[in-house]
Tab-separated table of C-alpha atoms and ligand atoms in Angstrom:
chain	number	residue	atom	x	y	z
Y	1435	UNK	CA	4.806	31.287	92.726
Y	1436	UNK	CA	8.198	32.942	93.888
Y	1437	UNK	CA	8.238	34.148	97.255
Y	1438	UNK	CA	9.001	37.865	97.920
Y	1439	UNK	CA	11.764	38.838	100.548
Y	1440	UNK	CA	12.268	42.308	100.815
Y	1441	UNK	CA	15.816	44.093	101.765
Y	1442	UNK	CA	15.332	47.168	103.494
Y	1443	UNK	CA	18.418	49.314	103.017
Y	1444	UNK	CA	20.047	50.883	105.860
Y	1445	UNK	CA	23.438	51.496	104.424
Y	1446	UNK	CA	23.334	55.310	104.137
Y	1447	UNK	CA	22.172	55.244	107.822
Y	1448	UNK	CA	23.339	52.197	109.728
Y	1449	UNK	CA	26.395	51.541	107.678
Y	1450	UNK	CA	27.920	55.286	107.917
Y	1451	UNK	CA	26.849	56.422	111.004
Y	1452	UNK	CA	29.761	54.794	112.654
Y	1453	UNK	CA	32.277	55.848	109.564
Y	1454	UNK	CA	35.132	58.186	111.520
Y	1455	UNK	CA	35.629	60.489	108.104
Y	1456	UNK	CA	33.851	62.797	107.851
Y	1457	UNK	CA	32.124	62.168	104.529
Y	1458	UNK	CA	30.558	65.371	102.276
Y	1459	UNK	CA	26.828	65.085	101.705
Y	1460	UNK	CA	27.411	64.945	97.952
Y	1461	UNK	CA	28.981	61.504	98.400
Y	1462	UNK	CA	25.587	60.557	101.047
Y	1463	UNK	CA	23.231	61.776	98.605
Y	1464	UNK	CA	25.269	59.994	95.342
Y	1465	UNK	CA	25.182	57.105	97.491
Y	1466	UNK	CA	21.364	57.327	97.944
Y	1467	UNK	CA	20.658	58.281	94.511
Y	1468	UNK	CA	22.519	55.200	93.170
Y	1469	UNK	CA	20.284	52.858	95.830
Y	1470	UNK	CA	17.155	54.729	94.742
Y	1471	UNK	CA	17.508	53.166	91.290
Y	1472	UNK	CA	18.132	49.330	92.537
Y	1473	UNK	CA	14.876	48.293	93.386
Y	1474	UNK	CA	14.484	49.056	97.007
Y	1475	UNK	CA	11.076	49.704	98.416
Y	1476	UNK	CA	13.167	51.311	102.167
Y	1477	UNK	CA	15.715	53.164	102.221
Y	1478	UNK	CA	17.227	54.679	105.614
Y	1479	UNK	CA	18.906	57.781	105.519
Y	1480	UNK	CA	18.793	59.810	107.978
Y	1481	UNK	CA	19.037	60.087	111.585
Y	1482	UNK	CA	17.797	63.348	113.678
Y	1483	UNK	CA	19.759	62.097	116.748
Y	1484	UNK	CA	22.051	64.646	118.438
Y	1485	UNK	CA	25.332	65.945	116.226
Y	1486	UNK	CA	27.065	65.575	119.262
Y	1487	UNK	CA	26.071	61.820	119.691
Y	1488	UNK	CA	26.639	60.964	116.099
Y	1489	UNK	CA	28.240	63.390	114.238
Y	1490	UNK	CA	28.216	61.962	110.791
Y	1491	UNK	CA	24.555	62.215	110.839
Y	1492	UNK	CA	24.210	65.561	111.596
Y	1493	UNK	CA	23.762	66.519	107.807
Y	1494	UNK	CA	20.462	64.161	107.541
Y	1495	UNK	CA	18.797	67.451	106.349
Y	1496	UNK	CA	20.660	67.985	103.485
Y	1497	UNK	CA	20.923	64.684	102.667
Y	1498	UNK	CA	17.037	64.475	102.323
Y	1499	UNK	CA	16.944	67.470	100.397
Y	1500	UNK	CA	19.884	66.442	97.990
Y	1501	UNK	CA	18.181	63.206	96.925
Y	1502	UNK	CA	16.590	62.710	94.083
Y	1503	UNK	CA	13.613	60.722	95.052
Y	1504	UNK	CA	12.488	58.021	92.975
Y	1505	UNK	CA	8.480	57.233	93.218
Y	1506	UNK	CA	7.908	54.356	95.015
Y	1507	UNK	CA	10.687	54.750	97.464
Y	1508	UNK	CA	10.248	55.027	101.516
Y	1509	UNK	CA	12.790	57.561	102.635
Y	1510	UNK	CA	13.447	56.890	106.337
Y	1511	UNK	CA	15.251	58.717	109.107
Y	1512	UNK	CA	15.250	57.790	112.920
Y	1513	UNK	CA	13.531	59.707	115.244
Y	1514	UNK	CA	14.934	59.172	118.950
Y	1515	UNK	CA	12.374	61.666	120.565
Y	1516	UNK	CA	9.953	65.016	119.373
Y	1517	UNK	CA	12.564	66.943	118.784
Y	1518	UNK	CA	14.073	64.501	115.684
Y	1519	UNK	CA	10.793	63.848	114.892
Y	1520	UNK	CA	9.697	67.433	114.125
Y	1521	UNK	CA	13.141	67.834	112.067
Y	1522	UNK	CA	12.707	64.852	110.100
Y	1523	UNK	CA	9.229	65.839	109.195
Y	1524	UNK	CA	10.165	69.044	108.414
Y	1525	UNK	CA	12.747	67.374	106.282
Y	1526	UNK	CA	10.315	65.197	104.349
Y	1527	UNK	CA	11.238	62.123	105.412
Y	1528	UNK	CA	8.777	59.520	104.129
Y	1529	UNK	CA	8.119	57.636	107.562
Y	1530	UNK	CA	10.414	57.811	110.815
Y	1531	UNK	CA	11.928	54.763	112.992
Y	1532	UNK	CA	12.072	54.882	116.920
Y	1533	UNK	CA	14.665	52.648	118.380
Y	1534	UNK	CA	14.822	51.045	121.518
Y	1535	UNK	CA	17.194	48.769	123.720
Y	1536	UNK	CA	16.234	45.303	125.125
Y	1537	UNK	CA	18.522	45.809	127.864
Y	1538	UNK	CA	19.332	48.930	130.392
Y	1539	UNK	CA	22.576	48.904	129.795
Y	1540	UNK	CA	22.621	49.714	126.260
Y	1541	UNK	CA	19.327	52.047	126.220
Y	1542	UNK	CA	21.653	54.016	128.952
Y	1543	UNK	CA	24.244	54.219	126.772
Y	1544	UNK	CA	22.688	54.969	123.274
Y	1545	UNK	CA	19.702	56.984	124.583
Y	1546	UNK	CA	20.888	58.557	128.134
Y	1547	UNK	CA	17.982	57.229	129.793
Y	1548	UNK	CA	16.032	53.610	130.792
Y	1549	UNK	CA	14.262	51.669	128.676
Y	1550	UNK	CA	10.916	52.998	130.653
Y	1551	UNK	CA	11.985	56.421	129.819
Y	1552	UNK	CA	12.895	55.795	126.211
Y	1553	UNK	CA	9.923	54.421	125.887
Y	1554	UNK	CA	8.056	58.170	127.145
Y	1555	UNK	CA	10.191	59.997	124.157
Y	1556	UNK	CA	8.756	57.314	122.025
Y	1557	UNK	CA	5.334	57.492	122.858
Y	1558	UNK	CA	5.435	61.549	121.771
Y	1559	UNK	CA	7.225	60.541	118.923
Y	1560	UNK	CA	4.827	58.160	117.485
Y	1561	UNK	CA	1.434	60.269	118.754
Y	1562	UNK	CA	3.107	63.119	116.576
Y	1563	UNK	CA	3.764	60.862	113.728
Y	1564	UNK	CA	-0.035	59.733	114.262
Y	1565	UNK	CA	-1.101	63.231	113.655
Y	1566	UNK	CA	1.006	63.968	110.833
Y	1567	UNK	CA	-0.072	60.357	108.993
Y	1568	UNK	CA	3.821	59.139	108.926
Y	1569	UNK	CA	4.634	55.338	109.111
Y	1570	UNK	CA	6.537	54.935	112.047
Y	1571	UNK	CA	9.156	51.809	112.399
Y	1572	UNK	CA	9.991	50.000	115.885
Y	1573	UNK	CA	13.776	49.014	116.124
Y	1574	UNK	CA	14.937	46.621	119.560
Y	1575	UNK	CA	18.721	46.591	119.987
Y	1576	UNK	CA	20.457	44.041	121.668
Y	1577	UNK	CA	17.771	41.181	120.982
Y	1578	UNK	CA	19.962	38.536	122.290
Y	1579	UNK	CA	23.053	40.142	123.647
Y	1580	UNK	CA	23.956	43.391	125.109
Y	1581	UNK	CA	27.589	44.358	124.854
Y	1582	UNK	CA	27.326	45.606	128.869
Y	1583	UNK	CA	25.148	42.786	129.719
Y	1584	UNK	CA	25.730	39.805	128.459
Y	1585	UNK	CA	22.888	37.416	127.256
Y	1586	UNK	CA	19.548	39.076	126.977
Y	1587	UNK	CA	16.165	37.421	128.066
Y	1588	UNK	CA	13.736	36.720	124.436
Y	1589	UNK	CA	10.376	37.477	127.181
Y	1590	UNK	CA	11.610	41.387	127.481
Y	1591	UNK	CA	12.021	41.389	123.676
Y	1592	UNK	CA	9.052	39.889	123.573
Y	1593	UNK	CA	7.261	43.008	126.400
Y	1594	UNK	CA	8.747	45.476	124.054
Y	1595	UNK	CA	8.019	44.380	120.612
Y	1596	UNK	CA	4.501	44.727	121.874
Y	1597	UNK	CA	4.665	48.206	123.793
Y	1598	UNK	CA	6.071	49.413	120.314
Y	1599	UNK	CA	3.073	47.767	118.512
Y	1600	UNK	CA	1.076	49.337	120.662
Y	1601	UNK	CA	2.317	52.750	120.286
Y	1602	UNK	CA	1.517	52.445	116.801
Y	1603	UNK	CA	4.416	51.035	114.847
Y	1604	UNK	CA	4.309	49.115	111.772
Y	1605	UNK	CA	6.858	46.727	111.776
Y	1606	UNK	CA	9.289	45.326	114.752
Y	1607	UNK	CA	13.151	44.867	113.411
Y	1608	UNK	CA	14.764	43.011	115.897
Y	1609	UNK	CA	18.749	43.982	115.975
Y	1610	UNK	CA	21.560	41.938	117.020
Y	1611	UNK	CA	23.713	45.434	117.375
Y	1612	UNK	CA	26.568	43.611	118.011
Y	1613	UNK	CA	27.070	40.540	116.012
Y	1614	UNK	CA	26.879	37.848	118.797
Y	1615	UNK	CA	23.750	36.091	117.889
Y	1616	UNK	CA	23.660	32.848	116.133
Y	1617	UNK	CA	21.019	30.588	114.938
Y	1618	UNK	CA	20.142	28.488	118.226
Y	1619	UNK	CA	19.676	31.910	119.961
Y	1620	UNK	CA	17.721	33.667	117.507
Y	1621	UNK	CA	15.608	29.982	117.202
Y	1622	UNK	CA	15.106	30.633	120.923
Y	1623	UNK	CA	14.002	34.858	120.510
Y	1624	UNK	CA	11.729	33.902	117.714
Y	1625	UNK	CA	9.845	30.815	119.945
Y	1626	UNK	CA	9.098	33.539	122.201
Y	1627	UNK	CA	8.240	36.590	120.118
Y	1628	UNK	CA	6.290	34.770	117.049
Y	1629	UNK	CA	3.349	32.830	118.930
Y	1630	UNK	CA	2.375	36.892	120.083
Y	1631	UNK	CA	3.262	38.701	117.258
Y	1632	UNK	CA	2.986	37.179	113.543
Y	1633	UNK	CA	6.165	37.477	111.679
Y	1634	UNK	CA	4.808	39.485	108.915
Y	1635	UNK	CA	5.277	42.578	111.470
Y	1636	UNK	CA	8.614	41.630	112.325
Y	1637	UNK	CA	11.975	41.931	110.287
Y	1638	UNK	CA	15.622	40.876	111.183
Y	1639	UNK	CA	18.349	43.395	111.863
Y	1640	UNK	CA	21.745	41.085	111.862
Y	1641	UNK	CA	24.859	42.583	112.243
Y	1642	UNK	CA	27.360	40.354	110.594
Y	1643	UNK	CA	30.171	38.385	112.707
Y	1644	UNK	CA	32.111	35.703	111.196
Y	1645	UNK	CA	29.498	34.574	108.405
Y	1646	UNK	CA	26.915	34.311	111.474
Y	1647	UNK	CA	24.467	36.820	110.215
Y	1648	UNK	CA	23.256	34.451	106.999
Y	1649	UNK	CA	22.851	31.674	109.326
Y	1650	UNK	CA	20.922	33.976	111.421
Y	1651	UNK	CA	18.183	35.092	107.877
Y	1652	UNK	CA	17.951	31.434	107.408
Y	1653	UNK	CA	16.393	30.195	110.572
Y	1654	UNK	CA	14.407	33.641	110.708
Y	1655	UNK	CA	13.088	32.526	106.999
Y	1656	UNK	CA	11.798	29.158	108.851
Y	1657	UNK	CA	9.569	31.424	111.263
Y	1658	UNK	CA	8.068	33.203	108.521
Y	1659	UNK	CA	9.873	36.756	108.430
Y	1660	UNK	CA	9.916	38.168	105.223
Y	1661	UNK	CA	12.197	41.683	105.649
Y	1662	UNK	CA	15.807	42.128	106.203
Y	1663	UNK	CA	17.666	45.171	106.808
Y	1664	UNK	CA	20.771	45.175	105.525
Y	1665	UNK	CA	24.200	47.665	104.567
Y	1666	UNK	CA	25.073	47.832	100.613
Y	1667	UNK	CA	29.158	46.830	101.005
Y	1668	UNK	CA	28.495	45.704	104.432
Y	1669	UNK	CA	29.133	48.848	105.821
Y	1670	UNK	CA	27.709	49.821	109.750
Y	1671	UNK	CA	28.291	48.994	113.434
Y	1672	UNK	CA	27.171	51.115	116.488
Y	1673	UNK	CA	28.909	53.982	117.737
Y	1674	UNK	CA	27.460	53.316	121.214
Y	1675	UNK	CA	28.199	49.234	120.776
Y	1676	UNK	CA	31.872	48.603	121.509
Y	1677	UNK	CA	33.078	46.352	118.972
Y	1678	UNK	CA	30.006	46.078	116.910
Y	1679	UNK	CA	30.289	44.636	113.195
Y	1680	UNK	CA	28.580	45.976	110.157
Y	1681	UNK	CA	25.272	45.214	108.975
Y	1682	UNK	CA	24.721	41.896	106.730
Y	1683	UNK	CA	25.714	43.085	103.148
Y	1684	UNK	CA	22.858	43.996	101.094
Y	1685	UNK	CA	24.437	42.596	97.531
Y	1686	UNK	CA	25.907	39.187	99.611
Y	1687	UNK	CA	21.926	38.678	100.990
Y	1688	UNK	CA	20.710	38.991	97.723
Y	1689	UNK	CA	22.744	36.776	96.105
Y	1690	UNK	CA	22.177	34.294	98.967
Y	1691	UNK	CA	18.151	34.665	98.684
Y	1692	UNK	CA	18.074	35.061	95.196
Y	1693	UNK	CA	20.086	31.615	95.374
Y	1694	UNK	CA	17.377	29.826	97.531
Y	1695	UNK	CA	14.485	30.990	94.748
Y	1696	UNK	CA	13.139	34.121	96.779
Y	1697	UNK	CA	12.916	37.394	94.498
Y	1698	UNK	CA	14.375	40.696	96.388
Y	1699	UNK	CA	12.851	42.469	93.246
Y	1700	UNK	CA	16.653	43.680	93.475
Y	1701	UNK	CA	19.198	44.787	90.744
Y	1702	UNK	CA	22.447	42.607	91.032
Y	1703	UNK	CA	24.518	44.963	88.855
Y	1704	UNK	CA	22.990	48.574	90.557
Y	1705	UNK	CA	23.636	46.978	93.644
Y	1706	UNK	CA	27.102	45.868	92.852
Y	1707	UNK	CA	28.075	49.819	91.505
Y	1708	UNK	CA	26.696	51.200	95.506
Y	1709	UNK	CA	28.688	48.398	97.069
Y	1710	UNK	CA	31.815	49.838	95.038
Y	1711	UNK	CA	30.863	53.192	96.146
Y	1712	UNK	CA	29.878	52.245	99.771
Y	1713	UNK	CA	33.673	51.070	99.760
Y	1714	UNK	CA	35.187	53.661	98.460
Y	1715	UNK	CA	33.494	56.385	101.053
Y	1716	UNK	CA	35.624	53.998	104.052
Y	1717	UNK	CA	38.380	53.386	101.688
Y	1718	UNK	CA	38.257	49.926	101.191
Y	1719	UNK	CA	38.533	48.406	98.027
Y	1720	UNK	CA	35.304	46.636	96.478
Y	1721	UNK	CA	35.508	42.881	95.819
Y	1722	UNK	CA	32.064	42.735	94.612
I	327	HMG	P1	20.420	63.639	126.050
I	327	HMG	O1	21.766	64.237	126.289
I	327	HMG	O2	19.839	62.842	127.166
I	327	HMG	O3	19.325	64.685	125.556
I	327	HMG	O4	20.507	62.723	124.751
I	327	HMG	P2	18.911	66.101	126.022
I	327	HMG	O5	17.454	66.209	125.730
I	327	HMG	O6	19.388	66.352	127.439
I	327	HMG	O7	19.704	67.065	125.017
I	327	HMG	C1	21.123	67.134	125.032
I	327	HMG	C2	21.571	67.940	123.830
I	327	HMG	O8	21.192	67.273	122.608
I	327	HMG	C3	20.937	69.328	123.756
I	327	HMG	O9	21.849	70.169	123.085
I	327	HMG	C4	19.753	69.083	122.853
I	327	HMG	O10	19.336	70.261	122.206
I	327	HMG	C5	20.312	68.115	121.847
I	327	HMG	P3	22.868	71.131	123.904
I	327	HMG	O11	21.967	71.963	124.754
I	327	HMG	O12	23.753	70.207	124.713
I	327	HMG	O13	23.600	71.852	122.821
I	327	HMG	N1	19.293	67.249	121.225
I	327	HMG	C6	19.178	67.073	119.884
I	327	HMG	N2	19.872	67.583	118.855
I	327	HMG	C7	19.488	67.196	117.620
I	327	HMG	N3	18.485	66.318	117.388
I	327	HMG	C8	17.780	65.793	118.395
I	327	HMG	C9	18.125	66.170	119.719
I	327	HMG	N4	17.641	65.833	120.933
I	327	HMG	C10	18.366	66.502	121.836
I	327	HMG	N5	16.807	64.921	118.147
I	327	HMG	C11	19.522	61.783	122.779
I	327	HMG	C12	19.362	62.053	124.282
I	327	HMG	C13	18.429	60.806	122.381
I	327	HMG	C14	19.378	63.080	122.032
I	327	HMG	C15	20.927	61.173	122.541
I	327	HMG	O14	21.092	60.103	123.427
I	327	HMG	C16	21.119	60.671	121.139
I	327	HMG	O15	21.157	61.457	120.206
I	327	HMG	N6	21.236	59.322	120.947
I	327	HMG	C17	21.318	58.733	119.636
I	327	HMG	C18	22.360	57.643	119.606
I	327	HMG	C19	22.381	57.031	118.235
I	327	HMG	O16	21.990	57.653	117.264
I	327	HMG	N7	22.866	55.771	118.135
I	327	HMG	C20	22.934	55.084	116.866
I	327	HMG	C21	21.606	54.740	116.292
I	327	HMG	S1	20.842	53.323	117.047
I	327	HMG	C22	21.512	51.968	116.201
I	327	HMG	O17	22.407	52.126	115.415
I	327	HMG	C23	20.904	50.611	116.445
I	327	HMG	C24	20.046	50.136	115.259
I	327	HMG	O18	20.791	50.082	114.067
I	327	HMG	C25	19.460	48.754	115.555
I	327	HMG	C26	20.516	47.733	116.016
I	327	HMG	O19	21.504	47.503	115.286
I	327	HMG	O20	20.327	47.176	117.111
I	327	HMG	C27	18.854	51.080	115.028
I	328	MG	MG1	22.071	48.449	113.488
């Protein structure tokens, strides 16, 4: 029987949050709307995070209102505390995603507070999304190194993988936000994290840094994790991680897995037309 990996999309989210243009919703929402008809079970995109933090996000209403939505689909947005949450409900987002750091440095600077007090917003975040029956998805930044920090311990991924199960989250992506991991590091994350937490309830956030991030699926495909975020055209970094790369690219990953004998349950030539668009919206030229 083939084996099933699923790409979650983050593009719209992850990939042009960090974009400088400032791009019209009817080019988020085409964007989304050619996505919706590629196969994808998750697609972020939309983040209720302050306007003044991330501008290019601040029009996730309207983005979730443009969309057509295709049955079947998971519309996400992230939720950084009640106040996103209650928007993104109101917005008819299909589940929300919390997102915390593995290291102080970076929750200070992408959440203005410590990871104990991220963790607070979080907790009202996810009781609310309790109440209101919405899936809600655990990100950790940084799982191996923090741009302020350096080299981040797997034990305190490991502490906070679990506080976010806890709180009520469905699924754990770990993020290397900044492209620096490789596979002997994220070997060494996963030997800590998977003998507590089965890899079925984790996915792999990879930012991609000189070819790194496929090397980085690979070994997490050896510990038995199954989901893979990932940016159509390799679009993304993070506006609060100096020098961060893009996200893996969702059509590349495909390819890659689809290579190996694992179905995406992914359409090659859908997802080659977003990758073109994706492109486009930064003004790069596809090579897809
Ligand atoms: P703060 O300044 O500590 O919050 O920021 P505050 O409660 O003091 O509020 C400050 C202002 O923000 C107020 O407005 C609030 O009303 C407003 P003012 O009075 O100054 O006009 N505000 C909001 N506005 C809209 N929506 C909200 C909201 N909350 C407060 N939800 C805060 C705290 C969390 C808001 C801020 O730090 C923030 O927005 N951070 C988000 C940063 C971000 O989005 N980073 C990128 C996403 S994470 C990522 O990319 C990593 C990931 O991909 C995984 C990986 O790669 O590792 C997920
Ligand atoms: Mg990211």
């Amino acid at each position: 029987m083939v084996e099933q990996v699923e790409i979650f999309e983050v593009g719209p989210r992850d990939g042009l949050q960090n974009e400088a243009r400032a791009i019209p919703v009817s080019e988020k929402i085409a964007l989304v709307d050619c996505l919706s008809q590629a196969g994808f079970k998750r697609i972020e995109i939309a983040s209720f995070v302050s306007p003044k933090w991330v501008p290019q996000m601040a029009q996730s209403a309207e983005v979730l209102a443009g969309i057509v939505r295709v049955p079947g689909v998971s519309y996400a947005a992230l939720a950084p505390n009640r106040r996103g949450f209650d928007d993104a409900l109101q917005s008819k987002a299909d589940e929300v995603a919390i997102f915390a750091a593995a290291s102080e440095g970076f929750s200070q600077a992408n959440l203005n507070t410590d990871i104990a007090g991220s963790l607070q917003r979080f907790g009202a975040v996810a009781e609310a999304a309790k109440g209101a029956n919405l899936p809600v998805r655990g990100y950790i930044s940084c799982v191996t190194d923090c741009p302020y920090e350096g080299a981040v311990d797997p034990d305190q991924v490991r502490r906070l993988a679990e506080s976010l199960l806890e709180m009520g989250c469905y699924e754990i992506s770990l993020g290397d936000t900044i492209g620096h991991a490789n596979p002997v590091r994220i070997a060494a994350l996963l030997d800590a994290v998977v003998p507590h937490i089965p890899a079925h309830l984790l996915a792999g956030h990879y930012h991609d840094t000189r070819g790194l991030a496929w090397a980085n699926v690979q070994v997490s495909l050896d510990y038995g994790l199954r989901v893979f975020d990932a940016s159509v055209g390799g679009l993304g970094g993070c506006p609060y991680a100096p020098g961060a790369a893009g996200n893996i690219a969702t059509e590349g990953l495909h390819h890659n897995l689809t290579e190996l004998g694992y179905d995406t349950g992914l359409e090659a030539g859908q997802l080659a037309c977003a990758a073109a668009m994706a492109q486009a919206m930064r003004g790069v030229q596809s090579n897809v």
